[in-house]
C-alpha positions as protocol buffer text, in pm:
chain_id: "A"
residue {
  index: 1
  type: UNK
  ca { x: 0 y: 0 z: 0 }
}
residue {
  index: 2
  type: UNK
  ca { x: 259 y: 266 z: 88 }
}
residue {
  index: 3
  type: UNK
  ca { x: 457 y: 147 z: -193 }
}
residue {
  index: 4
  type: UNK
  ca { x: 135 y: 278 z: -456 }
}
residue {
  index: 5
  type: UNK
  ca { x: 92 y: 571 z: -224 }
}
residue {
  index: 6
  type: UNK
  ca { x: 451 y: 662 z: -261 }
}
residue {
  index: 7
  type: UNK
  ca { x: 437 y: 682 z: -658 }
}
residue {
  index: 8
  type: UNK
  ca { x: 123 y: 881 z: -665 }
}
residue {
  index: 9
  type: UNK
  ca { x: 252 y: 1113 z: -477 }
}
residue {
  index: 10
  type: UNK
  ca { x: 589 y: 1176 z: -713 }
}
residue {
  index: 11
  type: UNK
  ca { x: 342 y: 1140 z: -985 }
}
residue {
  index: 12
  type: UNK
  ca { x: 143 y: 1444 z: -860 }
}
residue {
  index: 13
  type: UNK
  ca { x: 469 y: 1622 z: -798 }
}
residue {
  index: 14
  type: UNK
  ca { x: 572 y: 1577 z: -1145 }
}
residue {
  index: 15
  type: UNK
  ca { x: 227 y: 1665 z: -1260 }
}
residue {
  index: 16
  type: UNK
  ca { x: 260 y: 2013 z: -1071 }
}
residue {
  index: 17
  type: UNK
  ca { x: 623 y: 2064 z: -1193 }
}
residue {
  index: 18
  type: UNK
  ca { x: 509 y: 2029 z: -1575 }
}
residue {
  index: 19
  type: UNK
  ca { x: 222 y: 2272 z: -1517 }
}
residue {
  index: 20
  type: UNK
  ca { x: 452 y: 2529 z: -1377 }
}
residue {
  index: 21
  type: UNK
  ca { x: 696 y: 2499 z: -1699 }
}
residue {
  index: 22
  type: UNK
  ca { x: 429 y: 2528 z: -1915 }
}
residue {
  index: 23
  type: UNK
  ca { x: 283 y: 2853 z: -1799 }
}
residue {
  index: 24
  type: UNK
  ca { x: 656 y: 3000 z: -1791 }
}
residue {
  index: 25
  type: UNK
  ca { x: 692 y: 2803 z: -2151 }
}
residue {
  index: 26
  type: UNK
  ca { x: 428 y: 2986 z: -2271 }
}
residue {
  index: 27
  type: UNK
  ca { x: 472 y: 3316 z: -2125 }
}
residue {
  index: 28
  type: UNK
  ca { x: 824 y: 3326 z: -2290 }
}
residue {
  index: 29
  type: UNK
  ca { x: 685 y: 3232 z: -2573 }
}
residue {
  index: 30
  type: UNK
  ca { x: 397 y: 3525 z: -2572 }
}
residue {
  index: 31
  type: UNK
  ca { x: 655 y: 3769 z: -2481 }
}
residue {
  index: 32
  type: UNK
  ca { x: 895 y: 3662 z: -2749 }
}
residue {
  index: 33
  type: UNK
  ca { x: 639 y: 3674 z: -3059 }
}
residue {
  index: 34
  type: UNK
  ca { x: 515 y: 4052 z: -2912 }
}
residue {
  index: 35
  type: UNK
  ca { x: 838 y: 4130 z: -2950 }
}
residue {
  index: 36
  type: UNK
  ca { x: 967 y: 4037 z: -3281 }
}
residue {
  index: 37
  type: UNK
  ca { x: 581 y: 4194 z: -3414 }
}
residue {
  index: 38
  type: UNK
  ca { x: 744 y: 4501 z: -3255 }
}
residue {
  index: 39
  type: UNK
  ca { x: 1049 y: 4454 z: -3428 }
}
residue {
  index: 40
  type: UNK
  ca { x: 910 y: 4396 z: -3777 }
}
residue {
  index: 41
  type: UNK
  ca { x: 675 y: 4683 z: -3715 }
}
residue {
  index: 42
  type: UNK
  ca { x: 914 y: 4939 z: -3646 }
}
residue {
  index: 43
  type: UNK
  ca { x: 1113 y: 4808 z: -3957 }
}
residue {
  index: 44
  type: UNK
  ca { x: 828 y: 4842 z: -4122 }
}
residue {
  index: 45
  type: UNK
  ca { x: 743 y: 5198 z: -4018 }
}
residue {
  index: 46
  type: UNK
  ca { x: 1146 y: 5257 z: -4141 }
}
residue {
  index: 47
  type: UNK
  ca { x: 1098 y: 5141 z: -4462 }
}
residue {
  index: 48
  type: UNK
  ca { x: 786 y: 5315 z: -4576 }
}
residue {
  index: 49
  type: UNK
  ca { x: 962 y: 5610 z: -4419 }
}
residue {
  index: 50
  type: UNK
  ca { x: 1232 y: 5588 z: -4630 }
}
residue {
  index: 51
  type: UNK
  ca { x: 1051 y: 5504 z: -4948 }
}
residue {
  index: 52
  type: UNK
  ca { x: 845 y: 5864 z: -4859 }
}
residue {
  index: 53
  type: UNK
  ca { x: 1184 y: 6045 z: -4849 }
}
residue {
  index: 54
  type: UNK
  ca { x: 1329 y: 5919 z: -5171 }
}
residue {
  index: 55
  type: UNK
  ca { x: 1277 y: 6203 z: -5509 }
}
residue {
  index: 56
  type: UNK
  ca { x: 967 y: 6116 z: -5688 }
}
């Protein structure tokens, strides 16, 4: 009995671990994609700047 007792309760501890890396997983992850959109948006922004500047 404590034997089955023992494993559930590593099993539940593994269970909690995983959950906690994948809210931090996907946090990274959401942070990461709002920040290359930022990126491409301010290159963006540059190049239709520069395309206004140009003679013509």
């Amino acid at each position: 009995m404590s034997v089955g007792r023992e494993q559930e309760r590593k099993l539940a501890a593994i269970k909690a671990t995983l959950a906690r890396q994948g809210k931090w997983h996907s946090l990274i992850l959401t942070v990461a994609t709002l920040l290359a959109v930022a990126i491409l948006g301010i290159l963006l922004l540059e190049i239709l700047d520069m395309r206004q500047v140009e003679p013509g």
